[in-house]
Tab-separated table of C-alpha atoms and ligand atoms in Angstrom:
chain	number	residue	atom	x	y	z
A	1	MET	CA	-22.351	-39.313	9.998
A	2	ARG	CA	-25.598	-37.966	11.405
A	3	VAL	CA	-27.200	-39.940	14.195
A	4	SER	CA	-30.588	-39.202	12.571
A	5	LYS	CA	-29.487	-41.150	9.495
A	6	PHE	CA	-27.297	-43.779	11.172
A	7	PHE	CA	-28.018	-47.259	12.476
A	8	MET	CA	-26.753	-47.703	16.026
A	9	PRO	CA	-29.268	-49.625	18.107
A	10	VAL	CA	-28.075	-48.629	21.592
A	11	LEU	CA	-29.444	-50.572	24.559
A	12	ARG	CA	-30.182	-48.781	27.815
A	13	ASP	CA	-29.848	-51.870	29.973
A	14	ALA	CA	-27.116	-54.427	30.237
A	15	PRO	CA	-28.145	-57.608	28.406
A	16	ARG	CA	-28.382	-60.533	30.773
A	17	GLU	CA	-26.550	-63.066	28.627
A	18	ALA	CA	-23.265	-61.123	28.622
A	19	GLU	CA	-20.826	-62.240	31.307
A	20	ILE	CA	-17.933	-59.842	30.736
A	21	VAL	CA	-17.738	-56.102	30.367
A	22	SER	CA	-16.562	-55.979	26.743
A	23	HIS	CA	-19.432	-58.191	25.613
A	24	ARG	CA	-21.954	-56.116	27.574
A	25	LEU	CA	-20.621	-52.843	26.207
A	26	MET	CA	-20.465	-54.082	22.620
A	27	LEU	CA	-24.115	-55.126	22.810
A	28	ARG	CA	-25.192	-51.939	24.585
A	29	ALA	CA	-23.307	-49.721	22.127
A	30	GLY	CA	-25.017	-51.471	19.210
A	31	MET	CA	-21.756	-52.780	17.752
A	32	ILE	CA	-22.706	-56.411	17.266
A	33	ARG	CA	-25.727	-58.607	17.185
A	34	GLN	CA	-25.646	-62.313	17.860
A	35	SER	CA	-27.126	-64.517	15.161
A	36	GLY	CA	-26.148	-67.921	16.572
A	37	ALA	CA	-23.824	-69.375	19.204
A	38	GLY	CA	-20.467	-67.681	18.639
A	39	ILE	CA	-21.669	-66.064	15.408
A	40	TYR	CA	-22.200	-62.309	15.135
A	41	SER	CA	-23.271	-59.643	12.726
A	42	TRP	CA	-21.109	-56.567	12.879
A	43	LEU	CA	-23.334	-53.523	13.003
A	44	PRO	CA	-22.032	-50.251	11.525
A	45	THR	CA	-20.220	-48.968	14.636
A	46	GLY	CA	-18.630	-52.350	15.310
A	47	LEU	CA	-17.582	-52.711	11.703
A	48	ARG	CA	-15.826	-49.348	11.792
A	49	VAL	CA	-13.710	-50.525	14.723
A	50	LEU	CA	-13.030	-53.879	13.085
A	51	ASP	CA	-11.905	-52.057	9.934
A	52	ASN	CA	-9.630	-49.729	11.900
A	53	ILE	CA	-7.977	-52.678	13.610
A	54	SER	CA	-7.557	-54.437	10.265
A	55	ARG	CA	-5.987	-51.295	8.804
A	56	ILE	CA	-3.369	-51.091	11.570
A	57	VAL	CA	-2.623	-54.804	11.221
A	58	ARG	CA	-2.285	-54.383	7.463
A	59	GLU	CA	-0.015	-51.330	7.695
A	60	GLU	CA	2.373	-53.076	10.070
A	61	GLN	CA	2.361	-56.298	8.037
A	62	ASP	CA	3.171	-54.345	4.876
A	63	ARG	CA	5.927	-52.448	6.667
A	64	ALA	CA	7.471	-55.717	7.787
A	65	GLY	CA	7.565	-56.860	4.155
A	66	ALA	CA	4.625	-59.258	4.229
A	67	ILE	CA	2.468	-59.414	1.098
A	68	GLU	CA	-1.326	-59.488	1.209
A	69	LEU	CA	-3.517	-61.924	-0.679
A	70	LEU	CA	-6.939	-63.402	0.021
A	71	MET	CA	-7.739	-67.070	0.333
A	72	PRO	CA	-11.316	-68.422	0.494
A	73	THR	CA	-13.103	-69.473	3.654
A	74	LEU	CA	-14.003	-72.885	2.181
A	75	GLN	CA	-11.298	-75.449	1.565
A	76	SER	CA	-11.192	-79.010	0.264
A	77	ALA	CA	-10.841	-81.918	2.645
A	78	ASP	CA	-8.352	-83.578	0.292
A	79	LEU	CA	-5.920	-80.727	0.784
A	80	TRP	CA	-5.990	-81.366	4.517
A	81	ARG	CA	-5.420	-85.066	3.922
A	82	GLU	CA	-2.117	-84.153	2.269
A	83	SER	CA	-0.798	-82.792	5.542
A	84	GLY	CA	-2.468	-85.464	7.620
A	85	ARG	CA	-4.462	-82.919	9.610
A	86	TYR	CA	-7.940	-83.707	8.265
A	87	ASP	CA	-8.520	-86.427	10.807
A	88	ALA	CA	-6.275	-84.969	13.474
A	89	TYR	CA	-8.109	-81.639	13.725
A	90	GLY	CA	-11.164	-83.090	15.408
A	91	ALA	CA	-14.558	-81.665	16.241
A	92	GLU	CA	-13.530	-78.014	15.996
A	93	MET	CA	-13.489	-78.320	12.231
A	94	LEU	CA	-16.774	-77.570	10.484
A	95	ARG	CA	-17.078	-80.190	7.754
A	96	ILE	CA	-19.352	-79.582	4.801
A	97	THR	CA	-20.416	-81.691	1.817
A	98	ASP	CA	-21.320	-79.989	-1.469
A	99	ARG	CA	-23.964	-81.124	-4.034
A	100	HIS	CA	-21.408	-83.364	-5.757
A	101	LYS	CA	-20.692	-85.075	-2.433
A	102	ARG	CA	-17.284	-83.460	-2.307
A	103	GLU	CA	-15.962	-83.029	1.199
A	104	MET	CA	-15.182	-79.457	2.131
A	105	LEU	CA	-14.501	-77.548	5.305
A	106	TYR	CA	-14.750	-73.998	6.579
A	107	GLY	CA	-11.105	-73.098	7.182
A	108	PRO	CA	-10.021	-72.902	10.829
A	109	THR	CA	-6.526	-71.840	9.630
A	110	ASN	CA	-4.662	-71.879	6.319
A	111	GLU	CA	-1.290	-73.643	6.517
A	112	GLU	CA	-2.295	-76.271	3.961
A	113	LEU	CA	-3.855	-73.895	1.457
A	114	ILE	CA	-1.017	-71.396	1.493
A	115	THR	CA	1.555	-74.179	1.214
A	116	GLN	CA	-0.244	-75.465	-1.858
A	117	ILE	CA	-0.406	-71.979	-3.355
A	118	PHE	CA	3.237	-71.256	-2.661
A	119	ARG	CA	4.381	-74.657	-3.889
A	120	ASP	CA	2.628	-74.097	-7.207
A	121	GLY	CA	3.815	-70.515	-7.634
A	122	ALA	CA	7.422	-70.508	-6.393
A	123	HIS	CA	10.110	-72.414	-8.254
A	124	SER	CA	13.564	-71.132	-7.438
A	125	TYR	CA	15.630	-69.736	-4.596
A	126	ARG	CA	14.891	-66.311	-6.085
A	127	ASP	CA	11.232	-66.741	-5.088
A	128	VAL	CA	12.123	-66.784	-1.386
A	129	PRO	CA	12.051	-65.397	1.228
A	130	ARG	CA	8.382	-64.439	1.088
A	131	THR	CA	5.775	-63.895	3.772
A	132	LEU	CA	2.165	-63.912	2.593
A	133	TYR	CA	-0.842	-62.929	4.686
A	134	HIS	CA	-4.552	-62.441	4.528
A	135	ILE	CA	-7.295	-61.148	6.777
A	136	GLN	CA	-10.149	-63.594	6.495
A	137	TRP	CA	-12.956	-65.181	8.488
A	138	LYS	CA	-12.226	-68.472	10.171
A	139	PHE	CA	-14.558	-71.015	11.694
A	140	ARG	CA	-13.787	-73.202	14.675
A	141	ASP	CA	-16.614	-75.131	16.221
A	142	GLU	CA	-15.540	-74.167	19.734
A	143	ILE	CA	-17.022	-76.371	22.410
A	144	ARG	CA	-17.849	-73.333	24.531
A	145	PRO	CA	-18.185	-70.130	22.542
A	146	ARG	CA	-18.475	-67.292	25.048
A	147	PHE	CA	-17.556	-63.766	25.980
A	148	GLY	CA	-19.001	-62.398	22.741
A	149	VAL	CA	-16.423	-61.911	20.017
A	150	MET	CA	-13.579	-62.990	22.307
A	151	ARG	CA	-14.315	-66.671	21.762
A	152	GLY	CA	-16.544	-66.854	18.764
A	153	ARG	CA	-16.990	-69.717	16.358
A	154	GLU	CA	-16.748	-67.501	13.292
A	155	PHE	CA	-14.019	-64.908	13.807
A	156	LEU	CA	-11.733	-62.659	11.811
A	157	MET	CA	-8.040	-63.480	11.814
A	158	LYS	CA	-4.946	-62.110	10.196
A	159	ASP	CA	-2.771	-65.063	9.362
A	160	ALA	CA	0.650	-64.803	7.761
A	161	TYR	CA	2.910	-67.581	6.510
A	162	SER	CA	6.635	-67.370	5.786
A	163	PHE	CA	8.708	-69.414	3.329
A	164	ASP	CA	12.505	-69.602	3.508
A	165	LEU	CA	15.393	-71.693	2.230
A	166	THR	CA	17.055	-72.384	5.559
A	167	PRO	CA	16.132	-72.560	9.248
A	168	GLU	CA	18.283	-69.461	9.853
A	169	ASP	CA	16.397	-67.459	7.249
A	170	ALA	CA	13.090	-68.726	8.623
A	171	LYS	CA	14.067	-67.365	12.036
A	172	LYS	CA	14.638	-63.959	10.424
A	173	SER	CA	11.137	-64.027	8.934
A	174	PHE	CA	9.800	-65.045	12.344
A	175	ASN	CA	11.610	-62.093	13.911
A	176	ARG	CA	10.061	-59.657	11.429
A	177	GLN	CA	6.581	-60.799	12.433
A	178	PHE	CA	7.495	-60.696	16.116
A	179	VAL	CA	8.572	-57.053	15.889
A	180	ALA	CA	5.593	-56.161	13.690
A	181	TYR	CA	3.333	-57.598	16.431
A	182	LEU	CA	4.919	-55.449	19.119
A	183	ARG	CA	4.204	-52.377	17.005
A	184	THR	CA	0.721	-53.464	15.921
A	185	PHE	CA	-0.618	-53.953	19.444
A	186	GLU	CA	1.014	-50.813	20.801
A	187	ARG	CA	-0.679	-48.748	18.086
A	188	MET	CA	-3.999	-50.029	19.427
A	189	GLY	CA	-3.139	-48.783	22.895
A	190	LEU	CA	-2.438	-52.275	24.221
A	191	THR	CA	0.428	-53.710	26.239
A	192	ALA	CA	0.736	-57.158	24.689
A	193	ILE	CA	3.503	-59.293	26.132
A	194	PRO	CA	5.067	-62.088	24.082
A	195	MET	CA	5.071	-65.193	26.244
A	196	GLN	CA	6.525	-68.599	25.591
A	197	ALA	CA	3.733	-70.945	24.648
A	198	GLU	CA	2.830	-74.407	23.555
A	199	THR	CA	2.459	-74.953	19.852
A	200	GLY	CA	-0.821	-76.911	19.886
A	201	PRO	CA	-2.356	-78.292	16.684
A	202	ILE	CA	-0.374	-75.881	14.462
A	203	GLY	CA	2.799	-77.702	15.522
A	204	GLY	CA	6.451	-76.675	15.517
A	205	ASP	CA	9.079	-75.957	18.089
A	206	LEU	CA	9.192	-72.207	18.739
A	207	SER	CA	6.128	-70.216	19.685
A	208	TYR	CA	5.057	-67.091	21.529
A	209	GLU	CA	1.596	-65.974	22.420
A	210	PHE	CA	1.021	-62.231	22.626
A	211	ILE	CA	-0.961	-61.690	25.791
A	212	ILE	CA	-2.687	-58.715	27.314
A	213	LEU	CA	-3.345	-58.882	31.019
A	214	ALA	CA	-6.997	-58.727	32.017
A	215	LYS	CA	-9.005	-60.191	34.864
A	216	THR	CA	-11.373	-61.782	32.380
A	217	GLY	CA	-8.562	-63.525	30.463
A	218	GLU	CA	-8.991	-67.237	29.856
A	219	SER	CA	-5.415	-68.330	30.493
A	220	GLU	CA	-3.153	-68.049	33.478
A	221	VAL	CA	0.149	-66.333	32.737
A	222	PHE	CA	3.379	-65.517	34.537
A	223	CYS	CA	5.896	-62.791	33.775
A	224	HIS	CA	8.396	-60.222	34.976
A	225	ARG	CA	6.762	-56.888	35.805
A	226	ASP	CA	9.369	-54.935	33.792
A	227	LEU	CA	7.798	-56.313	30.614
A	228	LEU	CA	4.736	-54.153	31.239
A	229	ASP	CA	6.765	-50.965	30.758
A	230	LEU	CA	8.544	-51.784	27.495
A	231	LYS	CA	7.809	-49.650	24.440
A	232	ALA	CA	7.694	-51.111	20.930
A	233	PRO	CA	10.615	-50.169	18.661
A	234	GLU	CA	10.095	-47.311	16.201
A	235	ASN	CA	11.482	-46.730	12.710
A	236	VAL	CA	12.389	-50.371	12.379
A	237	ASP	CA	14.667	-51.382	9.524
A	238	TYR	CA	13.214	-54.809	8.793
A	239	ASP	CA	16.270	-55.784	6.749
A	240	SER	CA	18.560	-55.418	9.749
A	241	ASP	CA	19.252	-57.927	12.506
A	242	LEU	CA	16.152	-57.660	14.709
A	243	GLU	CA	17.354	-59.790	17.617
A	244	PRO	CA	18.791	-56.799	19.548
A	245	LEU	CA	15.388	-55.080	19.274
A	246	MET	CA	13.649	-58.199	20.571
A	247	ALA	CA	16.110	-58.833	23.386
A	248	PRO	CA	14.334	-56.762	26.084
A	249	TRP	CA	11.283	-59.034	25.712
A	250	LEU	CA	13.173	-62.296	25.434
A	251	GLU	CA	15.535	-61.719	28.347
A	252	LYS	CA	12.783	-61.592	30.949
A	253	TYR	CA	10.626	-64.480	32.073
A	254	ALA	CA	7.174	-64.695	30.483
A	255	ALA	CA	5.212	-67.910	30.037
A	256	THR	CA	1.667	-69.178	29.684
A	257	GLU	CA	0.418	-71.827	32.081
A	258	ASP	CA	1.049	-74.656	29.601
A	259	VAL	CA	4.817	-74.167	29.635
A	260	HIS	CA	5.214	-72.355	32.971
A	261	ASP	CA	8.172	-73.511	35.090
A	262	ALA	CA	7.558	-72.437	38.681
A	263	ALA	CA	11.125	-73.142	39.779
A	264	ARG	CA	12.640	-71.052	36.995
A	265	PHE	CA	10.124	-68.256	37.639
A	266	ALA	CA	11.076	-68.127	41.332
A	267	ASP	CA	14.735	-68.270	40.434
A	268	GLU	CA	14.808	-65.646	37.666
A	269	VAL	CA	12.281	-63.082	38.867
A	270	PRO	CA	12.593	-61.217	42.183
A	271	GLN	CA	9.491	-61.772	44.249
A	272	ASP	CA	8.328	-58.161	44.099
A	273	ARG	CA	8.553	-58.223	40.275
A	274	GLN	CA	6.594	-61.447	39.808
A	275	VAL	CA	3.312	-61.060	37.974
A	276	SER	CA	0.913	-63.961	37.938
A	277	ALA	CA	-2.313	-62.937	36.297
A	278	ARG	CA	-5.002	-63.782	33.766
A	279	GLY	CA	-4.349	-63.031	30.138
A	280	ILE	CA	-6.098	-62.707	26.778
A	281	GLU	CA	-4.267	-64.143	23.782
A	282	VAL	CA	-4.440	-61.612	20.953
A	283	GLY	CA	-1.879	-63.215	18.673
A	284	GLN	CA	0.488	-66.136	18.310
A	285	VAL	CA	3.593	-66.772	16.246
A	286	PHE	CA	4.937	-70.218	15.355
A	287	LEU	CA	8.099	-71.402	13.718
A	288	PHE	CA	7.569	-74.962	12.502
A	289	GLY	CA	10.182	-75.597	9.823
A	290	THR	CA	9.156	-78.238	7.318
A	291	LYS	CA	6.091	-79.598	9.119
A	292	TYR	CA	3.823	-78.790	6.130
A	293	SER	CA	6.322	-78.370	3.299
A	294	ASP	CA	7.680	-81.879	3.867
A	295	PRO	CA	4.446	-83.873	3.428
A	296	MET	CA	3.144	-81.386	0.841
A	297	LYS	CA	6.424	-81.223	-1.104
A	298	CYS	CA	6.780	-77.467	-1.037
A	299	GLN	CA	10.194	-77.148	-2.637
A	300	VAL	CA	12.199	-74.773	-4.814
A	301	GLN	CA	15.369	-75.194	-6.798
A	302	GLY	CA	18.374	-74.068	-4.773
A	303	ARG	CA	21.436	-72.245	-6.092
A	304	ASP	CA	23.095	-75.566	-6.877
A	305	GLY	CA	20.090	-76.801	-8.865
A	306	LYS	CA	19.000	-79.246	-6.168
A	307	LEU	CA	15.493	-79.148	-4.701
A	308	VAL	CA	15.221	-77.589	-1.247
A	309	THR	CA	12.261	-78.139	1.079
A	310	LEU	CA	11.169	-74.783	2.467
A	311	HIS	CA	11.127	-73.717	6.110
A	312	SER	CA	8.040	-71.977	7.390
A	313	GLY	CA	6.270	-70.260	10.208
A	314	SER	CA	2.736	-69.013	10.736
A	315	TYR	CA	1.590	-65.884	12.502
A	316	GLY	CA	-1.950	-65.180	13.670
A	317	ILE	CA	-3.708	-62.130	15.068
A	318	GLY	CA	-7.257	-62.308	16.400
A	319	VAL	CA	-8.663	-59.228	14.658
A	320	SER	CA	-12.242	-59.636	15.898
A	321	ARG	CA	-11.093	-60.773	19.360
A	322	LEU	CA	-9.092	-57.548	19.585
A	323	VAL	CA	-12.269	-55.469	19.510
A	324	GLY	CA	-13.310	-57.099	22.783
A	325	ALA	CA	-9.787	-57.164	24.184
A	326	ILE	CA	-9.300	-53.431	23.659
A	327	ILE	CA	-12.557	-52.743	25.501
A	328	GLU	CA	-11.492	-55.035	28.356
A	329	ALA	CA	-8.351	-52.910	28.629
A	330	SER	CA	-10.039	-49.538	28.137
A	331	HIS	CA	-13.415	-48.750	29.668
A	332	ASP	CA	-14.931	-47.144	32.755
A	333	GLU	CA	-18.267	-47.277	34.542
A	334	ARG	CA	-19.895	-45.125	31.849
A	335	GLY	CA	-18.789	-47.143	28.857
A	336	ILE	CA	-16.068	-47.715	26.315
A	337	VAL	CA	-12.994	-45.471	26.111
A	338	TRP	CA	-11.604	-46.008	22.606
A	339	PRO	CA	-7.964	-45.352	21.862
A	340	ALA	CA	-8.102	-42.799	19.012
A	341	SER	CA	-6.417	-45.174	16.564
A	342	VAL	CA	-9.332	-47.619	16.524
A	343	ALA	CA	-12.299	-45.430	17.540
A	344	PRO	CA	-15.368	-45.738	15.273
A	345	PHE	CA	-15.412	-41.914	14.996
A	346	LYS	CA	-12.857	-39.477	16.350
A	347	VAL	CA	-15.355	-36.855	17.472
A	348	GLY	CA	-18.916	-36.832	18.742
A	349	LEU	CA	-20.701	-33.577	17.969
A	350	VAL	CA	-23.622	-32.986	20.325
A	351	ASN	CA	-26.345	-30.528	19.418
A	352	LEU	CA	-28.037	-29.601	22.704
A	353	LYS	CA	-30.971	-27.888	21.018
A	354	ALA	CA	-31.767	-29.381	17.669
A	355	GLY	CA	-34.328	-27.160	15.956
A	356	ASP	CA	-32.838	-23.940	17.305
A	357	SER	CA	-31.616	-22.262	14.144
A	358	ALA	CA	-28.450	-20.656	15.561
A	359	THR	CA	-27.379	-23.896	17.267
A	360	ASP	CA	-28.189	-25.970	14.191
A	361	LYS	CA	-26.208	-23.578	12.032
A	362	ALA	CA	-23.174	-23.686	14.316
A	363	CYS	CA	-23.289	-27.496	14.395
A	364	GLU	CA	-23.650	-27.813	10.642
A	365	SER	CA	-20.641	-25.580	10.174
A	366	LEU	CA	-18.545	-27.539	12.692
A	367	TYR	CA	-19.666	-30.805	11.126
A	368	GLU	CA	-18.445	-29.642	7.753
A	369	GLN	CA	-15.171	-28.213	9.075
A	370	LEU	CA	-14.333	-31.380	11.011
A	371	ASP	CA	-15.114	-33.488	7.993
A	372	ASN	CA	-12.929	-31.289	5.766
A	373	ALA	CA	-10.126	-31.620	8.312
A	374	GLY	CA	-10.296	-35.392	7.883
A	375	LEU	CA	-11.731	-36.084	11.331
A	376	SER	CA	-14.540	-38.622	11.362
A	377	VAL	CA	-17.549	-37.224	13.204
A	378	LEU	CA	-20.722	-38.650	14.626
A	379	TYR	CA	-23.147	-35.733	14.800
A	380	ASP	CA	-26.053	-36.161	17.195
A	381	ASP	CA	-28.600	-33.976	15.436
A	382	THR	CA	-31.618	-35.699	16.951
A	383	GLY	CA	-34.285	-34.236	19.221
A	384	GLU	CA	-33.327	-36.483	22.180
A	385	ARG	CA	-32.818	-35.025	25.644
A	386	ALA	CA	-29.335	-33.709	26.423
A	387	GLY	CA	-28.882	-36.229	29.234
A	388	ALA	CA	-29.595	-39.166	26.941
A	389	LYS	CA	-27.222	-37.810	24.310
A	390	PHE	CA	-24.410	-37.484	26.863
A	391	LYS	CA	-25.020	-41.010	28.097
A	392	THR	CA	-24.871	-42.442	24.596
A	393	MET	CA	-21.715	-40.518	23.735
A	394	ASP	CA	-19.989	-41.769	26.884
A	395	LEU	CA	-21.190	-45.307	26.230
A	396	ILE	CA	-19.854	-45.476	22.687
A	397	GLY	CA	-16.590	-43.954	23.863
A	398	LEU	CA	-15.447	-41.602	21.086
A	399	PRO	CA	-12.198	-39.881	22.133
A	400	TRP	CA	-13.634	-36.327	21.946
A	401	GLN	CA	-17.020	-34.698	22.339
A	402	VAL	CA	-17.864	-31.221	21.094
A	403	ILE	CA	-20.943	-29.953	22.881
A	404	VAL	CA	-22.854	-27.116	21.301
A	405	GLY	CA	-25.727	-25.267	23.015
A	406	PRO	CA	-27.612	-22.029	22.323
A	407	ARG	CA	-26.019	-20.084	25.187
A	408	GLY	CA	-22.501	-21.009	24.118
A	409	VAL	CA	-23.190	-20.247	20.497
A	410	LYS	CA	-24.301	-16.724	21.472
A	411	ALA	CA	-20.983	-16.229	23.293
A	412	GLY	CA	-19.006	-17.931	20.518
A	413	LEU	CA	-18.110	-20.903	22.740
A	414	VAL	CA	-18.485	-24.687	22.764
A	415	GLU	CA	-17.468	-27.348	25.255
A	416	LEU	CA	-14.729	-29.784	24.397
A	417	LYS	CA	-14.739	-32.990	26.409
A	418	ASN	CA	-12.033	-35.606	26.529
A	419	ARG	CA	-13.686	-38.986	27.054
A	420	ALA	CA	-10.700	-40.662	28.728
A	421	SER	CA	-10.000	-38.006	31.371
A	422	GLY	CA	-13.523	-36.635	31.544
A	423	GLU	CA	-12.012	-33.155	31.400
A	424	THR	CA	-14.231	-30.486	29.852
A	425	THR	CA	-12.993	-27.108	28.622
A	426	GLU	CA	-14.762	-24.158	27.116
A	427	ILE	CA	-13.212	-23.172	23.855
A	428	GLY	CA	-13.894	-20.674	21.083
A	429	ILE	CA	-16.129	-22.050	18.382
A	430	ASP	CA	-13.553	-20.898	15.811
A	431	GLU	CA	-10.704	-22.653	17.590
A	432	VAL	CA	-12.127	-26.071	18.336
A	433	VAL	CA	-11.435	-27.641	14.958
A	434	ASN	CA	-7.774	-26.590	15.013
A	435	ARG	CA	-7.434	-27.878	18.557
A	436	LEU	CA	-8.797	-31.276	17.516
A	437	VAL	CA	-6.586	-31.397	14.447
A	438	ALA	CA	-3.610	-30.703	16.728
A	439	THR	CA	-4.507	-33.648	18.993
A	440	GLN	CA	-4.332	-35.896	15.939
A	441	THR	CA	-0.834	-34.905	14.955
A	442	GLY	CA	0.679	-33.888	18.285
B	1	ATP	P1	-7.180	-70.080	21.846
B	1	ATP	O1	-6.060	-70.714	22.630
B	1	ATP	O2	-7.661	-68.785	22.422
B	1	ATP	O3	-8.281	-71.040	21.513
B	1	ATP	P2	-5.645	-70.583	19.537
B	1	ATP	O4	-4.290	-70.653	20.133
B	1	ATP	O5	-6.353	-71.828	19.199
B	1	ATP	O6	-6.572	-69.657	20.437
B	1	ATP	P3	-4.502	-69.559	17.092
B	1	ATP	O7	-4.599	-70.729	16.213
B	1	ATP	O8	-3.204	-69.191	17.711
B	1	ATP	O9	-5.607	-69.648	18.237
B	1	ATP	O10	-5.158	-68.331	16.312
B	1	ATP	C1	-4.602	-67.029	16.183
B	1	ATP	C2	-5.392	-65.994	16.943
B	1	ATP	O11	-6.769	-66.037	16.587
B	1	ATP	C3	-5.383	-66.199	18.439
B	1	ATP	O12	-4.228	-65.642	19.004
B	1	ATP	C4	-6.632	-65.484	18.867
B	1	ATP	O13	-6.357	-64.095	19.045
B	1	ATP	C5	-7.565	-65.642	17.695
B	1	ATP	N1	-8.575	-66.668	17.980
B	1	ATP	C6	-8.395	-67.999	18.089
B	1	ATP	N2	-9.551	-68.631	18.357
B	1	ATP	C7	-10.498	-67.663	18.436
B	1	ATP	C8	-11.904	-67.666	18.678
B	1	ATP	N3	-12.561	-68.804	18.906
B	1	ATP	N4	-12.560	-66.486	18.676
B	1	ATP	C9	-11.912	-65.331	18.420
B	1	ATP	N5	-10.593	-65.259	18.199
B	1	ATP	C10	-9.882	-66.399	18.185
B	2	MG	MG1	-2.924	-69.482	19.818
């Protein structure tokens, strides 16, 4: 992508309305634009990050055996009456009436709809276990939307739902999502700690929130410091018993304020390992058994021919919240520092003298080579001053910058800058593409 043909309305100054760093940086980097309280347009750079996050979520869901579908944003009120939640959900639900006076709502979550779909499509024990998921916009009329995309009213969520014959099988489906979450967040460069949590309006009896620690987090959390150093399991066989893989997380104390037990915390965690901090919830998993399948009669025929009511769980990830959460976890005074896996472009190519034919030629060639190597590039081919170009590149936080000027080109050299460390090295113009390809694989 050429900056001269792109749309990235960068702001020089920090917008006044933004209270936290991720919100400020997203506005300054031209990633989002507010169109109403808690409602945002995703501008091209922001959308690229959102798509990268969705792709990682999708890959790990698929690996864990979940199956993707897509449900609509609008749902019927009658469906929610079946579960009894239509009245219970309260003011957060956006209720809509269509031209035929039918009551509708903009889905805040999808337990009812997926239960209806599964009930109508699954008939026998051979149709389970299944976990279905989608990545779709939700609406919750939050009383206090704030912090940009972190607490929006319209936001993008991955939500998965599992269906099993028995409580034991349902726990296995729950475990698959739990492990998939550990891997998903780690791939985004985050340390997300599963913490015991309250179940809230979703209901059920077993729940963990996946929390990243950040000063700007909205909830207070407590955990053992060792949890911060754990690494997500690799090469997971999702058909095997996953409890041993999960054990390192479950053995150590971790709880959100709602279920925190100060006495147990003091008892189980040595004082110098106690972490009490603020946290951002990036995902939550619930096991709730027959809470929806009972009232909605989601049943299949068991092996013995008798009807069995299915056992379920639901599993959410805040895809759009993650964009802000990753920035909260990864930025410096100059701007965003994207982990390569979610960066809007991998490389920023900076032409220090646009219009100079040798420099232009070198840049065009690098642009093409990087593109052929499968590395996404943002090429600043504009006539802006070098200082402004550097500032913008640092602000938008691409992992690598390749800086090309007339003097270097004469000597066959360019500068390669790593955004995270700030380290700059001179490197042969013929070598730089291979070096960048190596950083992708190595
Ligand atoms: P919160 O406690 O932050 O209000 P929640 O527990 O109500 O969230 P869930 O129903 O667990 O949310 O939704 C799954 C995920 O969706 C959350 O873990 C969070 O990452 C994300 N999410 C929830 N509400 C919002 C929101 N208003 N804006 C952006 N993301 C959200
Ligand atoms: Mg939650």
